[in-house]
Tab-separated table of C-alpha atoms in Angstrom:
chain	number	residue	atom	x	y	z
A	128	UNK	CA	0.211	69.026	10.627
A	129	UNK	CA	1.973	67.690	13.217
A	130	UNK	CA	5.119	65.652	13.745
A	131	UNK	CA	5.887	64.227	16.795
A	132	UNK	CA	10.032	65.302	18.955
A	133	UNK	CA	11.361	63.050	16.663
A	134	UNK	CA	14.836	60.720	17.684
A	135	UNK	CA	18.997	61.629	16.466
A	136	UNK	CA	20.580	58.420	16.287
A	137	UNK	CA	24.654	58.076	15.588
A	138	UNK	CA	24.181	54.941	12.367
A	139	UNK	CA	28.217	55.460	10.568
A	140	UNK	CA	29.653	57.901	12.293
A	141	UNK	CA	26.678	59.993	10.789
A	142	UNK	CA	23.948	61.419	12.776
A	143	UNK	CA	19.985	60.701	11.377
A	144	UNK	CA	17.271	62.363	12.567
A	145	UNK	CA	13.937	60.659	12.147
A	146	UNK	CA	10.198	62.594	12.563
A	147	UNK	CA	6.991	60.661	13.144
A	148	UNK	CA	3.623	62.653	12.493
A	149	UNK	CA	-0.500	61.216	11.221
A	150	UNK	CA	-0.847	60.592	7.193
A	151	UNK	CA	-4.488	61.731	5.974
A	152	UNK	CA	-5.907	58.216	7.558
A	153	UNK	CA	-4.819	58.842	11.099
A	154	UNK	CA	-1.903	56.353	10.233
A	155	UNK	CA	1.553	57.427	12.018
A	156	UNK	CA	4.179	58.009	9.282
A	157	UNK	CA	7.957	58.583	9.502
A	158	UNK	CA	10.392	60.798	7.545
A	159	UNK	CA	14.329	60.473	7.840
A	160	UNK	CA	16.554	63.157	7.146
A	161	UNK	CA	20.991	62.793	7.644
A	162	UNK	CA	22.337	65.523	9.217
A	163	UNK	CA	25.360	67.589	9.132
A	164	UNK	CA	26.170	67.943	13.574
A	165	UNK	CA	28.992	65.945	14.098
A	166	UNK	CA	27.936	65.953	18.380
A	167	UNK	CA	24.431	64.484	19.813
A	168	UNK	CA	23.278	67.997	20.895
A	169	UNK	CA	24.108	69.795	17.205
A	170	UNK	CA	22.037	66.888	15.868
A	171	UNK	CA	18.740	67.787	18.319
A	172	UNK	CA	19.238	70.927	17.476
A	173	UNK	CA	19.435	70.563	13.932
A	174	UNK	CA	16.192	68.198	14.030
A	175	UNK	CA	14.179	70.592	15.704
A	176	UNK	CA	14.901	73.047	12.714
A	177	UNK	CA	13.895	71.016	10.651
A	178	UNK	CA	10.619	70.161	11.675
A	179	UNK	CA	9.912	73.618	12.279
A	180	UNK	CA	10.643	73.429	8.158
A	181	UNK	CA	8.411	70.870	7.738
A	182	UNK	CA	5.416	72.031	9.635
A	183	UNK	CA	6.638	76.264	8.197
A	184	UNK	CA	6.022	74.474	4.651
A	185	UNK	CA	3.174	72.116	5.390
A	186	UNK	CA	1.609	75.329	6.613
A	187	UNK	CA	1.899	77.240	3.603
A	188	UNK	CA	0.281	74.644	0.657
A	189	UNK	CA	-2.657	74.248	3.095
A	190	UNK	CA	-3.535	77.813	3.998
A	191	UNK	CA	-3.602	79.128	8.221
A	192	UNK	CA	-6.662	81.192	7.965
A	193	UNK	CA	-7.534	85.403	7.483
A	194	UNK	CA	-4.853	86.476	10.752
A	195	UNK	CA	-1.798	84.272	9.822
A	196	UNK	CA	-0.077	86.831	9.380
A	197	UNK	CA	-1.040	89.370	12.527
A	198	UNK	CA	1.744	89.711	15.102
A	199	UNK	CA	1.620	87.185	17.263
A	200	UNK	CA	2.182	89.422	20.652
A	201	UNK	CA	-0.297	92.318	19.126
A	202	UNK	CA	-2.702	89.767	18.720
A	203	UNK	CA	-2.709	87.922	22.628
A	204	UNK	CA	-2.943	91.632	23.652
A	205	UNK	CA	-5.959	92.135	22.194
A	206	UNK	CA	-7.124	89.057	23.715
A	207	UNK	CA	-6.924	89.723	26.186
A	208	UNK	CA	-8.259	93.987	26.125
A	209	UNK	CA	-11.433	91.518	24.173
A	210	UNK	CA	-11.992	90.014	27.821
A	211	UNK	CA	-11.576	92.774	29.901
A	212	UNK	CA	-13.922	94.157	27.866
A	213	UNK	CA	-15.677	92.252	27.367
A	214	UNK	CA	-15.671	91.595	31.661
A	215	UNK	CA	-15.855	88.118	30.647
A	216	UNK	CA	-12.683	87.174	33.313
A	217	UNK	CA	-12.530	88.766	37.095
A	218	UNK	CA	-10.571	91.609	36.663
A	219	UNK	CA	-7.961	90.759	38.992
A	220	UNK	CA	-7.472	88.030	36.487
A	221	UNK	CA	-6.712	89.774	33.935
A	222	UNK	CA	-4.147	92.004	36.710
A	223	UNK	CA	-2.859	88.359	36.024
A	224	UNK	CA	-3.344	88.549	31.889
A	225	UNK	CA	-0.917	91.763	31.670
A	226	UNK	CA	1.571	90.597	33.987
A	227	UNK	CA	2.424	88.212	31.570
A	228	UNK	CA	2.285	89.717	28.691
A	229	UNK	CA	5.612	91.251	29.002
A	230	UNK	CA	6.855	88.066	28.532
A	231	UNK	CA	5.433	86.974	25.176
A	232	UNK	CA	5.862	90.635	23.920
A	233	UNK	CA	9.552	90.159	24.567
A	234	UNK	CA	10.041	86.405	22.751
A	235	UNK	CA	6.969	87.674	20.201
A	236	UNK	CA	7.032	90.987	19.619
A	237	UNK	CA	7.239	91.030	15.396
A	238	UNK	CA	6.384	87.150	14.944
A	239	UNK	CA	3.613	86.244	12.749
A	240	UNK	CA	0.607	83.542	14.041
A	241	UNK	CA	2.180	82.031	11.346
A	242	UNK	CA	5.555	81.590	12.470
A	243	UNK	CA	5.014	79.921	15.347
A	244	UNK	CA	6.121	76.769	15.839
A	245	UNK	CA	5.868	73.906	18.607
A	246	UNK	CA	9.682	74.071	19.214
A	247	UNK	CA	10.101	78.033	18.884
A	248	UNK	CA	7.172	78.031	21.531
A	249	UNK	CA	8.709	74.957	23.762
A	250	UNK	CA	12.330	76.426	23.152
A	251	UNK	CA	10.065	80.442	24.552
A	252	UNK	CA	8.947	78.263	27.228
A	253	UNK	CA	12.298	76.512	28.417
A	254	UNK	CA	14.275	80.288	27.921
A	255	UNK	CA	11.279	81.520	30.638
A	256	UNK	CA	12.861	78.713	33.706
A	257	UNK	CA	16.581	78.759	32.938
A	258	UNK	CA	16.523	82.629	33.884
A	259	UNK	CA	15.132	82.339	37.324
A	260	UNK	CA	11.634	82.558	36.344
A	261	UNK	CA	9.247	80.099	38.840
A	262	UNK	CA	7.135	77.521	37.879
A	263	UNK	CA	4.545	78.704	38.041
A	264	UNK	CA	5.065	81.698	36.322
A	265	UNK	CA	5.819	80.137	33.140
A	266	UNK	CA	3.354	78.062	33.787
A	267	UNK	CA	1.162	81.129	33.796
A	268	UNK	CA	2.409	82.374	30.131
A	269	UNK	CA	2.291	78.698	28.545
A	270	UNK	CA	-1.987	79.129	29.370
A	271	UNK	CA	-1.937	82.210	27.990
A	272	UNK	CA	-0.524	82.334	24.728
A	273	UNK	CA	-2.375	78.455	24.607
A	274	UNK	CA	-5.457	80.278	25.186
A	275	UNK	CA	-5.795	82.968	22.876
A	276	UNK	CA	-4.205	80.674	20.159
A	277	UNK	CA	-6.361	78.460	20.941
A	278	UNK	CA	-9.155	81.420	20.067
A	279	UNK	CA	-7.382	82.153	16.733
A	280	UNK	CA	-7.841	78.606	15.513
A	281	UNK	CA	-12.064	78.935	16.755
A	282	UNK	CA	-12.471	82.575	15.282
A	283	UNK	CA	-10.327	80.826	12.062
A	284	UNK	CA	-7.518	83.332	12.318
A	285	UNK	CA	-4.640	79.845	12.814
A	286	UNK	CA	-5.558	76.784	10.994
A	287	UNK	CA	-4.414	74.369	13.379
A	288	UNK	CA	-2.715	75.444	17.561
A	289	UNK	CA	1.251	75.062	17.562
A	290	UNK	CA	0.761	74.598	20.663
A	291	UNK	CA	-1.362	71.700	20.591
A	292	UNK	CA	2.007	69.322	21.575
A	293	UNK	CA	3.820	72.003	23.902
A	294	UNK	CA	4.119	70.730	27.456
A	295	UNK	CA	4.081	73.468	30.527
A	296	UNK	CA	6.566	72.457	32.839
A	297	UNK	CA	6.295	70.669	35.722
A	298	UNK	CA	5.085	72.394	38.323
A	299	UNK	CA	7.519	72.860	40.972
A	300	UNK	CA	6.793	75.082	44.152
A	301	UNK	CA	8.730	78.015	45.335
A	302	UNK	CA	8.833	76.437	48.778
A	303	UNK	CA	8.547	73.126	49.848
A	304	UNK	CA	5.570	72.317	52.681
A	305	UNK	CA	2.989	73.901	54.081
A	306	UNK	CA	4.819	76.641	56.223
A	307	UNK	CA	1.491	76.772	58.963
A	308	UNK	CA	1.567	77.385	62.469
A	309	UNK	CA	1.705	74.525	64.914
A	310	UNK	CA	-0.340	73.714	67.575
A	311	UNK	CA	1.458	75.493	70.289
A	312	UNK	CA	2.972	78.344	67.868
A	313	UNK	CA	-1.236	78.517	67.060
A	314	UNK	CA	-2.019	79.200	70.768
A	315	UNK	CA	0.691	81.704	71.720
A	316	UNK	CA	0.247	83.543	68.144
A	317	UNK	CA	-4.090	83.530	69.572
A	318	UNK	CA	-2.335	85.029	72.552
A	319	UNK	CA	-0.669	86.810	71.525
A	320	UNK	CA	-3.248	88.928	69.031
A	321	UNK	CA	-5.551	88.800	71.607
A	322	UNK	CA	-3.417	90.897	74.536
A	323	UNK	CA	-2.848	93.700	71.106
A	324	UNK	CA	-4.780	96.093	70.673
A	325	UNK	CA	-7.738	95.672	68.596
A	326	UNK	CA	-7.301	96.997	64.926
A	327	UNK	CA	-7.426	95.599	62.066
A	328	UNK	CA	-4.911	93.548	61.133
A	329	UNK	CA	-5.312	91.465	64.645
A	330	UNK	CA	-8.423	91.747	64.174
A	331	UNK	CA	-8.277	90.298	60.727
A	332	UNK	CA	-5.343	87.914	61.056
A	333	UNK	CA	-7.620	86.899	64.556
A	334	UNK	CA	-10.728	85.747	62.160
A	335	UNK	CA	-7.693	83.818	59.130
A	336	UNK	CA	-6.542	81.667	62.556
A	337	UNK	CA	-9.949	80.273	63.897
A	338	UNK	CA	-12.193	79.850	60.084
A	339	UNK	CA	-8.952	79.675	57.056
A	340	UNK	CA	-11.246	82.351	55.223
A	341	UNK	CA	-8.676	83.877	52.428
A	342	UNK	CA	-7.388	87.795	52.993
A	343	UNK	CA	-9.978	88.931	50.306
A	344	UNK	CA	-13.254	87.586	51.633
A	345	UNK	CA	-11.965	88.792	55.528
A	346	UNK	CA	-11.692	92.522	54.033
A	347	UNK	CA	-15.331	91.785	51.884
A	348	UNK	CA	-17.403	90.883	55.289
A	349	UNK	CA	-19.765	93.438	56.563
A	350	UNK	CA	-21.316	93.404	59.503
A	351	UNK	CA	-24.637	92.326	58.114
A	352	UNK	CA	-23.153	89.249	57.871
A	353	UNK	CA	-23.121	87.948	61.252
A	354	UNK	CA	-24.940	86.787	63.085
A	355	UNK	CA	-23.423	87.257	67.267
A	356	UNK	CA	-26.024	85.110	68.592
A	357	UNK	CA	-26.167	82.253	66.977
A	358	UNK	CA	-21.890	82.189	66.057
A	359	UNK	CA	-22.713	81.933	61.887
A	360	UNK	CA	-20.751	83.800	59.277
A	361	UNK	CA	-21.919	84.623	55.395
A	362	UNK	CA	-19.813	84.894	52.376
A	363	UNK	CA	-21.535	86.832	50.442
A	364	UNK	CA	-18.224	89.034	48.852
A	365	UNK	CA	-14.687	89.565	48.108
A	366	UNK	CA	-12.425	91.929	47.462
A	367	UNK	CA	-10.423	92.090	44.305
A	368	UNK	CA	-7.263	93.432	43.135
A	369	UNK	CA	-6.797	94.625	39.480
A	370	UNK	CA	-5.702	97.018	36.696
A	371	UNK	CA	-6.049	100.048	38.508
A	372	UNK	CA	-6.852	98.864	42.649
A	373	UNK	CA	-9.280	96.882	44.707
A	374	UNK	CA	-13.206	96.011	43.260
A	375	UNK	CA	-16.054	94.474	45.502
A	376	UNK	CA	-16.837	90.995	43.803
A	377	UNK	CA	-18.184	87.197	44.426
A	378	UNK	CA	-16.497	84.864	46.761
A	379	UNK	CA	-14.345	82.310	45.008
A	380	UNK	CA	-16.414	79.689	42.939
A	381	UNK	CA	-19.264	82.264	42.496
A	382	UNK	CA	-20.773	81.172	45.526
A	383	UNK	CA	-22.222	82.921	48.846
A	384	UNK	CA	-21.454	79.921	52.378
A	385	UNK	CA	-21.938	79.876	55.740
A	386	UNK	CA	-19.562	79.198	58.471
A	387	UNK	CA	-19.648	78.714	62.362
A	388	UNK	CA	-17.095	80.571	64.827
A	389	UNK	CA	-15.529	79.933	67.595
A	390	UNK	CA	-15.479	81.627	71.137
A	391	UNK	CA	-12.137	83.338	69.938
A	392	UNK	CA	-13.926	84.804	67.474
A	393	UNK	CA	-17.119	86.298	68.320
A	394	UNK	CA	-15.641	87.422	71.605
A	395	UNK	CA	-12.989	89.501	69.357
A	396	UNK	CA	-16.067	90.377	67.315
A	397	UNK	CA	-17.955	91.730	70.214
A	398	UNK	CA	-14.735	93.746	70.865
A	399	UNK	CA	-14.328	95.411	68.187
A	400	UNK	CA	-17.666	95.988	67.395
A	401	UNK	CA	-17.618	98.141	70.341
A	402	UNK	CA	-14.384	99.977	69.244
A	403	UNK	CA	-16.348	100.559	66.352
A	404	UNK	CA	-18.946	101.669	67.776
A	405	UNK	CA	-16.638	104.509	69.819
A	406	UNK	CA	-15.010	105.155	66.473
A	407	UNK	CA	-17.847	105.912	64.677
A	408	UNK	CA	-18.554	108.513	67.414
A	409	UNK	CA	-15.933	110.283	67.289
A	410	UNK	CA	-16.881	110.856	63.436
A	411	UNK	CA	-20.528	111.319	64.603
A	412	UNK	CA	-21.891	108.397	62.898
A	413	UNK	CA	-23.766	105.917	64.162
A	414	UNK	CA	-23.005	103.225	63.888
A	415	UNK	CA	-21.545	100.248	62.011
A	416	UNK	CA	-24.267	99.596	60.146
A	417	UNK	CA	-25.262	95.951	57.893
A	418	UNK	CA	-23.423	97.435	55.404
A	419	UNK	CA	-19.726	98.995	56.984
A	420	UNK	CA	-17.284	96.131	56.782
A	421	UNK	CA	-15.864	94.717	59.637
A	422	UNK	CA	-12.175	95.598	59.024
A	423	UNK	CA	-12.817	98.848	56.682
A	424	UNK	CA	-13.064	102.436	58.072
A	425	UNK	CA	-15.988	105.498	59.529
A	426	UNK	CA	-16.246	106.494	55.972
A	427	UNK	CA	-17.851	103.160	54.298
A	428	UNK	CA	-14.359	102.231	53.011
A	429	UNK	CA	-12.798	97.967	53.444
A	430	UNK	CA	-9.530	97.382	53.940
A	431	UNK	CA	-8.145	96.183	50.409
A	432	UNK	CA	-6.249	93.078	50.946
A	433	UNK	CA	-2.889	94.581	49.777
A	434	UNK	CA	-2.614	96.526	52.039
A	435	UNK	CA	-3.625	93.780	55.189
A	436	UNK	CA	-1.110	91.546	53.695
A	437	UNK	CA	1.947	94.160	54.593
A	438	UNK	CA	0.269	95.301	57.454
A	439	UNK	CA	0.546	91.428	58.631
A	440	UNK	CA	3.703	91.212	57.102
A	441	UNK	CA	5.035	94.289	59.513
A	442	UNK	CA	3.251	92.780	62.510
A	443	UNK	CA	4.309	89.228	61.974
A	444	UNK	CA	7.827	90.504	61.466
A	445	UNK	CA	7.768	92.623	65.427
A	446	UNK	CA	6.018	88.711	66.679
A	447	UNK	CA	8.001	86.701	65.298
A	448	UNK	CA	5.765	84.829	63.668
A	449	UNK	CA	7.329	81.856	61.853
A	450	UNK	CA	5.952	77.960	60.486
A	451	UNK	CA	6.425	74.771	60.248
A	452	UNK	CA	8.875	75.437	57.322
A	453	UNK	CA	11.328	77.965	58.893
A	454	UNK	CA	10.058	81.055	57.300
A	455	UNK	CA	7.518	83.878	58.403
A	456	UNK	CA	4.135	83.186	57.927
A	457	UNK	CA	2.171	85.559	55.835
A	458	UNK	CA	-1.025	86.385	56.357
A	459	UNK	CA	-2.623	83.350	53.477
A	460	UNK	CA	-0.045	81.188	55.785
A	461	UNK	CA	-2.491	81.374	58.452
A	462	UNK	CA	-5.529	79.612	56.051
A	463	UNK	CA	-3.221	77.202	55.818
A	464	UNK	CA	-2.926	76.686	59.334
A	465	UNK	CA	-6.284	76.545	60.103
A	466	UNK	CA	-7.169	74.243	57.438
A	467	UNK	CA	-3.720	71.733	58.580
A	468	UNK	CA	-4.655	71.972	62.979
A	469	UNK	CA	-8.396	71.176	61.055
A	470	UNK	CA	-8.442	67.802	59.520
A	471	UNK	CA	-4.744	67.071	62.112
A	472	UNK	CA	-7.548	67.397	65.234
A	473	UNK	CA	-9.472	64.954	63.701
A	474	UNK	CA	-11.747	67.761	61.988
A	475	UNK	CA	-13.964	66.475	58.713
A	476	UNK	CA	-13.348	67.049	54.757
A	477	UNK	CA	-16.242	68.705	54.086
A	478	UNK	CA	-16.705	71.659	57.028
A	479	UNK	CA	-12.838	72.206	55.859
A	480	UNK	CA	-13.622	72.835	52.395
A	481	UNK	CA	-16.225	75.052	53.019
A	482	UNK	CA	-14.864	77.216	55.388
A	483	UNK	CA	-12.269	77.403	52.548
A	484	UNK	CA	-14.574	77.614	49.834
A	485	UNK	CA	-12.844	74.880	47.938
A	486	UNK	CA	-14.989	73.580	45.229
A	487	UNK	CA	-15.229	70.066	46.135
A	488	UNK	CA	-13.242	67.939	49.238
A	489	UNK	CA	-11.084	65.939	47.429
A	490	UNK	CA	-9.410	69.375	46.376
A	491	UNK	CA	-8.975	69.833	50.184
A	492	UNK	CA	-7.520	66.383	51.523
A	493	UNK	CA	-5.112	66.556	48.321
A	494	UNK	CA	-3.283	70.109	49.790
A	495	UNK	CA	-3.980	69.125	53.199
A	496	UNK	CA	-4.324	64.977	54.070
A	497	UNK	CA	-0.352	65.302	53.889
A	498	UNK	CA	0.618	68.497	56.197
A	499	UNK	CA	0.374	66.841	59.595
A	500	UNK	CA	3.798	65.229	59.640
A	501	UNK	CA	2.935	62.761	62.557
A	502	UNK	CA	-0.565	62.147	61.313
A	503	UNK	CA	1.112	58.601	59.901
A	504	UNK	CA	2.999	57.496	63.133
A	505	UNK	CA	-0.791	58.533	64.610
A	506	UNK	CA	-2.339	56.014	62.026
A	507	UNK	CA	-1.386	52.992	64.708
A	508	UNK	CA	-2.595	54.681	67.526
A	509	UNK	CA	-6.215	55.195	66.735
A	510	UNK	CA	-6.457	51.371	65.194
A	511	UNK	CA	-5.502	50.485	68.507
A	512	UNK	CA	-8.317	52.872	70.158
A	513	UNK	CA	-10.374	51.191	67.934
A	514	UNK	CA	-9.072	47.764	68.679
A	515	UNK	CA	-9.236	48.318	72.530
A	516	UNK	CA	-13.223	49.764	72.813
A	517	UNK	CA	-13.749	46.490	71.276
A	518	UNK	CA	-12.384	43.904	73.675
A	519	UNK	CA	-14.077	46.841	76.520
A	520	UNK	CA	-17.146	44.864	74.889
A	521	UNK	CA	-16.856	42.119	74.448
A	522	UNK	CA	-15.435	41.900	78.612
A	523	UNK	CA	-18.964	43.642	79.122
A	524	UNK	CA	-20.428	40.842	76.686
A	525	UNK	CA	-21.082	42.955	74.109
A	526	UNK	CA	-20.237	41.229	70.608
């Protein structure tokens, strides 16, 4: 039985608490109790304790399932182990789960599944937030715990999921706004990259600024994916980071796609391929071949995304590449830059979503449509231009 969060009231110098629940017919009922507390904060704590007692008593009457006595932290760990063994999720996702598990083990080691209560779990999440963890980190812990407990219900180890009524923390971005380059910074950065000696980092950064591709997708590009004549580039794979290192995987949303490169990107790749041919020759090799990675090495290895990020961070610091939010641009901010400028420049959402590998154009617009601070100020001029065009047509005798 699930009880609502309830309420506390002061009446005649006494604090009373109430809990609401649904009976067997689905109707809401209320139970009340006079509390020992002398203040509202203490009354709220006492109410939470009473709620937990009521739910434990109900669970004992109804039974919790065969696995109810299992250690909760061990259960969630075994759940992640099973996902990894069955290859049900990406290795990069497993890596994130492993990192999240430490928060669950720290709180729930020694606690059985049967003793997990909504109030305890909610207090745990509040504590994680108050300890300074971001809402994103706490949200990941919430989702992993809920997923594991849902599995416990599905296989009969629990009679109900104690997290069904626990709300995750409201998502708060670590930094306000998108830290993209503005148009001037964009042109300046491309020019400075073009004036440097070509490296895997400068070429990868140019591709990100010209296409909006993810760093893992750029690291996964092979020469056979490029049609230099038409400018088409196939996104067939990505490089993920999982437990034990990097690995090749399908692109995000699990589908390949084709994008088209602008002239600066094609020129950069042309020069880079010529340099690669010379480097291959130094090793006594001919190539690069269609299966060699564009951002890679003569021995066939790709550059891992984590290494690309580190190398870009060092280069961006040296170049002083700062975004509109006043922070140094990460490699992922180069992707934001392309998307922001493309949408602000009138690019269509379908093309933007394809380049970015988003599931839908609406997702792209939700992220980037409001990123241009001048967009609202430009709206009147756009309409004025349309109106002016209509007036000009009428002046020429056109209706």
